[in-house]
XYZ file of N, CA, C and O in Angstrom:
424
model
N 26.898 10.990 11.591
C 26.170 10.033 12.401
C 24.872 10.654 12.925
O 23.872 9.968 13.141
N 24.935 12.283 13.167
C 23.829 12.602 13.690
C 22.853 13.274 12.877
O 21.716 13.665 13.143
N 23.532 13.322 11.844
C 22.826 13.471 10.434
C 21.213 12.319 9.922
O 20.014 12.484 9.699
N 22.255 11.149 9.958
C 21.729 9.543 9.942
C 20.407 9.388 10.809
O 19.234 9.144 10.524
N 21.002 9.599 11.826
C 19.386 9.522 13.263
C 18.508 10.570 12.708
O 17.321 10.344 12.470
N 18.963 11.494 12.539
C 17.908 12.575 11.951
C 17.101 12.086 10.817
O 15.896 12.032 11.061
N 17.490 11.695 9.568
C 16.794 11.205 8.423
C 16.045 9.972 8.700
O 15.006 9.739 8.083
N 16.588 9.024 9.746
C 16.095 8.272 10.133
C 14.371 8.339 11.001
O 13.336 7.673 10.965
N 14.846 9.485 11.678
C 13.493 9.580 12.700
C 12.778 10.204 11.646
O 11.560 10.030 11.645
N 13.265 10.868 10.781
C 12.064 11.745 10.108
C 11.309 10.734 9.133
O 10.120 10.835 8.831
N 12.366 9.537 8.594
C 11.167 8.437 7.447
C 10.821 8.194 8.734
O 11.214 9.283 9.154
N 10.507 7.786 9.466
C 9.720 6.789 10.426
C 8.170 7.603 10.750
O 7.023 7.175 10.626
N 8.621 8.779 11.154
C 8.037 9.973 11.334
C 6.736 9.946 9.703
O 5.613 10.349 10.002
N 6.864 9.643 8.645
C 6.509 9.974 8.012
C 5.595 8.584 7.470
O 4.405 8.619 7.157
N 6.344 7.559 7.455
C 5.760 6.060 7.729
C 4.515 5.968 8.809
O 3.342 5.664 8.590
N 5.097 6.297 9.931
C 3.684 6.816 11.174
C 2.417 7.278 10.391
O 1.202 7.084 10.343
N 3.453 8.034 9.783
C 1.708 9.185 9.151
C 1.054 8.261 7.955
O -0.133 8.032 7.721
N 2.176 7.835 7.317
C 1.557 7.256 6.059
C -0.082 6.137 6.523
O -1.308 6.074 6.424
N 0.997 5.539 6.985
C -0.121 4.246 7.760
C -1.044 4.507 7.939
O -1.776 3.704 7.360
N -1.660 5.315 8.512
C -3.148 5.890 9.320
C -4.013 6.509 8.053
O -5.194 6.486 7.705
N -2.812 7.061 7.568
C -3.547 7.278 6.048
C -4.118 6.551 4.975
O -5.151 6.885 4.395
N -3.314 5.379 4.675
C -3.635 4.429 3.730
C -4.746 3.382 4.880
O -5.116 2.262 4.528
N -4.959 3.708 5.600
C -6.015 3.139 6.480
C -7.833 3.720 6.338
O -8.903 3.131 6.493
N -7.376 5.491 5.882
C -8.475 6.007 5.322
C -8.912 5.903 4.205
O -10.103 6.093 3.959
N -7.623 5.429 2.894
C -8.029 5.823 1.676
C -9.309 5.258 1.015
O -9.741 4.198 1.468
N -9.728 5.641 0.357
C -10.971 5.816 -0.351
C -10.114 4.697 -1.464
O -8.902 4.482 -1.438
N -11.183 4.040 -2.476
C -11.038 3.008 -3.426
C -10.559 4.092 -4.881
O -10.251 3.451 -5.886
N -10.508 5.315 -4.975
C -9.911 5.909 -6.246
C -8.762 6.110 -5.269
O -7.673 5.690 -5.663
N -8.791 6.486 -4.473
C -7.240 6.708 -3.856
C -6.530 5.400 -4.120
O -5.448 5.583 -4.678
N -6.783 4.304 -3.914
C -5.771 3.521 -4.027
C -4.842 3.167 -5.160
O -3.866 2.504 -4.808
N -4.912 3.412 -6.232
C -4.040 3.479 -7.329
C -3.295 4.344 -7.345
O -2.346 4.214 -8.118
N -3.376 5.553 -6.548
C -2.101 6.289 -6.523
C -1.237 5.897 -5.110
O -0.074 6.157 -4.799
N -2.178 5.249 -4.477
C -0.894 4.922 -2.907
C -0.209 3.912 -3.487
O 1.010 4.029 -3.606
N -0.878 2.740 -3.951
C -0.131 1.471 -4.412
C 1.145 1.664 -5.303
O 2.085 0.870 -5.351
N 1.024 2.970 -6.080
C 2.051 3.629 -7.166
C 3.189 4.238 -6.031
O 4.382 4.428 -6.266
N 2.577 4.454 -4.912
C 3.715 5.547 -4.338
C 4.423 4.541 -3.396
O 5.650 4.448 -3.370
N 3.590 3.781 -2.612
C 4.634 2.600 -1.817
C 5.866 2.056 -2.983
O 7.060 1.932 -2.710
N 5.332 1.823 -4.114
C 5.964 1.254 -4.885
C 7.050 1.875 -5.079
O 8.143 1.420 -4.740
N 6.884 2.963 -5.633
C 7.968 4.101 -5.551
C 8.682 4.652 -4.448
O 9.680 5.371 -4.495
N 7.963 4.169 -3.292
C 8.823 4.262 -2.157
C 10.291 3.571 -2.245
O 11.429 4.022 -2.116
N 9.646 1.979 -2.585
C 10.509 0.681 -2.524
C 11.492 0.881 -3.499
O 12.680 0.730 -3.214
N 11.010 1.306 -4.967
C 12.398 1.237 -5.800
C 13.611 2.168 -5.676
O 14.751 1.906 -6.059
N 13.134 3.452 -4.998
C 13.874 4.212 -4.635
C 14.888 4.102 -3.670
O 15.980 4.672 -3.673
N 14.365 3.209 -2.729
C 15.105 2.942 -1.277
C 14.973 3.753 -0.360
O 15.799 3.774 0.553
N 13.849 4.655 -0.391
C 13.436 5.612 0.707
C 13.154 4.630 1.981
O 13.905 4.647 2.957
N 12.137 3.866 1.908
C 12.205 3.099 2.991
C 12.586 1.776 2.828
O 12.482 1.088 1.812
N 13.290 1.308 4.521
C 13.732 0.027 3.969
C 12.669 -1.068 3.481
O 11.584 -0.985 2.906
N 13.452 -2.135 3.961
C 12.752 -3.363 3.476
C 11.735 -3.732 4.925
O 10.870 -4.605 4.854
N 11.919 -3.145 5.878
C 10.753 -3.530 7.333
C 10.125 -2.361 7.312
O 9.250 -2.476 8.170
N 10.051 -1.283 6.830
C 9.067 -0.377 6.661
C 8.110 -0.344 5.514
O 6.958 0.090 5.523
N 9.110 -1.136 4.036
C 8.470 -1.401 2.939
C 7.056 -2.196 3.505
O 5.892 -1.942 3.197
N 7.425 -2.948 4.176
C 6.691 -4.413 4.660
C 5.359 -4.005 5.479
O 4.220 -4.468 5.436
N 5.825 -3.155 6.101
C 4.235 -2.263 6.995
C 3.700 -1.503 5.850
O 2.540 -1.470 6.261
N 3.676 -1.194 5.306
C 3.607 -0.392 4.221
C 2.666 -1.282 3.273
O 1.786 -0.777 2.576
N 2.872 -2.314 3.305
C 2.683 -2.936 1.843
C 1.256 -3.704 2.922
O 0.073 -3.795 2.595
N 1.795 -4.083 4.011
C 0.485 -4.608 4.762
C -0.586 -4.209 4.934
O -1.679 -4.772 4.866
N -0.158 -2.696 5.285
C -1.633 -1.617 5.610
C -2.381 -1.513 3.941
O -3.569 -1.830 3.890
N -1.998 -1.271 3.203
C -2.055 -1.657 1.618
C -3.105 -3.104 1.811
O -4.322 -3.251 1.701
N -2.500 -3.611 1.992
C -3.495 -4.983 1.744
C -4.526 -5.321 2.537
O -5.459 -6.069 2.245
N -4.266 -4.545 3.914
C -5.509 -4.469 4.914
C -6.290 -3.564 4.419
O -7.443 -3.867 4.726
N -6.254 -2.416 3.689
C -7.039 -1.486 3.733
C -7.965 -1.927 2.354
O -9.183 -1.753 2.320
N -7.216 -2.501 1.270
C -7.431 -3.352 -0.116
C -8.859 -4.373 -0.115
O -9.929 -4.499 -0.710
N -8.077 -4.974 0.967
C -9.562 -6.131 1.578
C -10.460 -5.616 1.738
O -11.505 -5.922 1.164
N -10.306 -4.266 2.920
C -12.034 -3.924 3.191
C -12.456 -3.564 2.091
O -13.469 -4.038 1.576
N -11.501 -2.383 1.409
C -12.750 -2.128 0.441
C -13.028 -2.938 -1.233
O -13.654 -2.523 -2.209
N -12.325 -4.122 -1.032
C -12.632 -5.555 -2.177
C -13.967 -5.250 -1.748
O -14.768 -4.494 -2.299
N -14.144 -6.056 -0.499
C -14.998 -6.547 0.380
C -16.189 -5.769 0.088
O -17.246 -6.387 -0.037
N -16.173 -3.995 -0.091
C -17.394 -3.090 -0.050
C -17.635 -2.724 -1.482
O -18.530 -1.997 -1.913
N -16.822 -3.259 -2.060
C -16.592 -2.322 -3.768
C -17.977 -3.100 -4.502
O -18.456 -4.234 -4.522
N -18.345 -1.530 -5.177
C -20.086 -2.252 -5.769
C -19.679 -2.815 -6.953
O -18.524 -2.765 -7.375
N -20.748 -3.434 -7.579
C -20.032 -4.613 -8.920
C -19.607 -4.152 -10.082
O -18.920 -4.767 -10.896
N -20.168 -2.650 -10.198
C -19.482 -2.265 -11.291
C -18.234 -1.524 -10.985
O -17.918 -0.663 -11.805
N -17.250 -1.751 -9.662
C -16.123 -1.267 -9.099
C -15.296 -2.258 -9.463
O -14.117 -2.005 -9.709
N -15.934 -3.875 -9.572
C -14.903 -4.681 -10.015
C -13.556 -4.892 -10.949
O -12.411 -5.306 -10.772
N -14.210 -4.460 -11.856
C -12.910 -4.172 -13.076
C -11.937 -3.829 -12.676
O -10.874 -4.437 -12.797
N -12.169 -2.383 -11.903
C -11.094 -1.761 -11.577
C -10.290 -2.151 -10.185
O -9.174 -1.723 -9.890
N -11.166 -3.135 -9.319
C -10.336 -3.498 -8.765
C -9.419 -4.761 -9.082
O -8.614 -5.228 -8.276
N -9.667 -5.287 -10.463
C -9.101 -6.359 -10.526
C -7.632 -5.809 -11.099
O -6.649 -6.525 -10.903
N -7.492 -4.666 -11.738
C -7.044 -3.621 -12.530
C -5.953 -3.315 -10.700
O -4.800 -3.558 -11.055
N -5.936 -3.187 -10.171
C -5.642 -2.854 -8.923
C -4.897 -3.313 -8.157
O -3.837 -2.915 -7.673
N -5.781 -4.633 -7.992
C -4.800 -6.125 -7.429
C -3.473 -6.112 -8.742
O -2.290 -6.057 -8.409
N -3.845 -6.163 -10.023
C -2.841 -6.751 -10.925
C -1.535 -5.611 -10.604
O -0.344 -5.868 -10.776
N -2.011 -4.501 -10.175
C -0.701 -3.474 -9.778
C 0.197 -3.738 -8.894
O 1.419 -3.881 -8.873
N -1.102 -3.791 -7.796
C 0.140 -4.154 -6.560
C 0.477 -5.689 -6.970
O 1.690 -5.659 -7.179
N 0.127 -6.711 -7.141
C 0.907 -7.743 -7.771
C 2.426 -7.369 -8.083
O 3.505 -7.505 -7.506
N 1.959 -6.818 -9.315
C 3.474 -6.319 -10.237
C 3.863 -5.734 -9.677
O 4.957 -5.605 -10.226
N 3.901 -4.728 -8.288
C 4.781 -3.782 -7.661
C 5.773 -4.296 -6.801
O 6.865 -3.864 -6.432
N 4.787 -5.867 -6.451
C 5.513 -6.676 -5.173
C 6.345 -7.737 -6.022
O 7.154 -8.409 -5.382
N 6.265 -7.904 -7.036
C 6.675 -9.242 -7.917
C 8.261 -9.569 -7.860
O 8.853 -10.609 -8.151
N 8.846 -8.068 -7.288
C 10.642 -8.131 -7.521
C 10.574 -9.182 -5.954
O 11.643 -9.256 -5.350
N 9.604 -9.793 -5.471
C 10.074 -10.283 -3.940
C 9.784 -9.755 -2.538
O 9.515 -10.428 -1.543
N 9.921 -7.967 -2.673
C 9.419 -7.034 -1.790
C 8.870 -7.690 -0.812
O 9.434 -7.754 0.280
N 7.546 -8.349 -1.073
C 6.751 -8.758 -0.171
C 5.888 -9.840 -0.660
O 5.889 -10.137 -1.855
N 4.739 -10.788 0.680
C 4.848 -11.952 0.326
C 2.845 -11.654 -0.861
O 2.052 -10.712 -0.857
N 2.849 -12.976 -1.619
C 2.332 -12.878 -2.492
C 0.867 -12.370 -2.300
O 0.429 -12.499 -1.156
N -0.227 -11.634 -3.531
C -1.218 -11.227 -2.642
C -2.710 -12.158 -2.989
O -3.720 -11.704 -3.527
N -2.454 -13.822 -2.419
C -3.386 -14.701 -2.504
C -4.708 -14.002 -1.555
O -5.891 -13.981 -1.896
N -4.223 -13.547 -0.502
C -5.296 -13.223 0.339
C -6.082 -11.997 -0.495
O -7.308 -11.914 -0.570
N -5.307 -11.235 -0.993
C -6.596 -10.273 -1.696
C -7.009 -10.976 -2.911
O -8.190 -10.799 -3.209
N -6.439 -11.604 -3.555
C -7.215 -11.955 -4.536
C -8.617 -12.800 -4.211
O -9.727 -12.562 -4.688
N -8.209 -13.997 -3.139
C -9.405 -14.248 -3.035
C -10.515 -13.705 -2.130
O -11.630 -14.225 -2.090
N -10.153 -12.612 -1.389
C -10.891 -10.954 -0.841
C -11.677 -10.753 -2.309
O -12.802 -10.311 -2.076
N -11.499 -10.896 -3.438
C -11.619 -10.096 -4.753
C -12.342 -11.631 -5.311
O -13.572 -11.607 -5.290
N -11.999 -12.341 -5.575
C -12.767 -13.151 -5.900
C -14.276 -13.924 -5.187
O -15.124 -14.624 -5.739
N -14.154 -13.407 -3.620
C -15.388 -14.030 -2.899
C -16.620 -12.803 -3.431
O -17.840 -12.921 -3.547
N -15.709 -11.625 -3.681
C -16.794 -10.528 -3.457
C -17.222 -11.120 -5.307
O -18.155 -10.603 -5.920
């Protein structure tokens, strides 16, 4: 049981950190965070309400830089969206209309 609280505080502990991070990432960074939340989720490292912060800060951080990405960045962000799409597609989380059209205004 006191095992449990322990592993427990330490993902949370580590979720904390993640967040602030995927808040900095840079637009090449994001294809490897979007790969690793993902891999968070299939694994079952974090649950399904940490998946969910996780996947949000992801899509907040996604927007701004849709929003800043120069035009020949497009491709690859469309390349990007189609990931996290497919990462979230088992249900995980809810669909990503808002970045796409983040991605389509720009």
């Amino acid at each position: 049981e006191e095992r449990a609280a322990e592993a427990a505080a330490q993902r949370t502990l580590s979720i904390s950190e993640l967040v602030p991070r995927i808040g900095r990432m840079s637009f090449q960074e994001a294809p490897r965070f979007v790969s690793h939340v993902a891999w968070l989720q299939e694994c079952g490292i974090v649950d399904s309400g940490h998946g969910a912060v996780l996947l949000q800060a992801l899509r907040r951080r996604l927007a701004e830089l849709f929003s800043k990405a120069p035009l020949r960045a497009l491709g690859a962000a469309g390349d990007l969206l189609a990931s996290l799409e497919a990462s979230t597609a088992t249900g995980r989380g809810p669909s990503e209309g808002g970045l796409r059209r983040a991605l389509e205004a720009r």
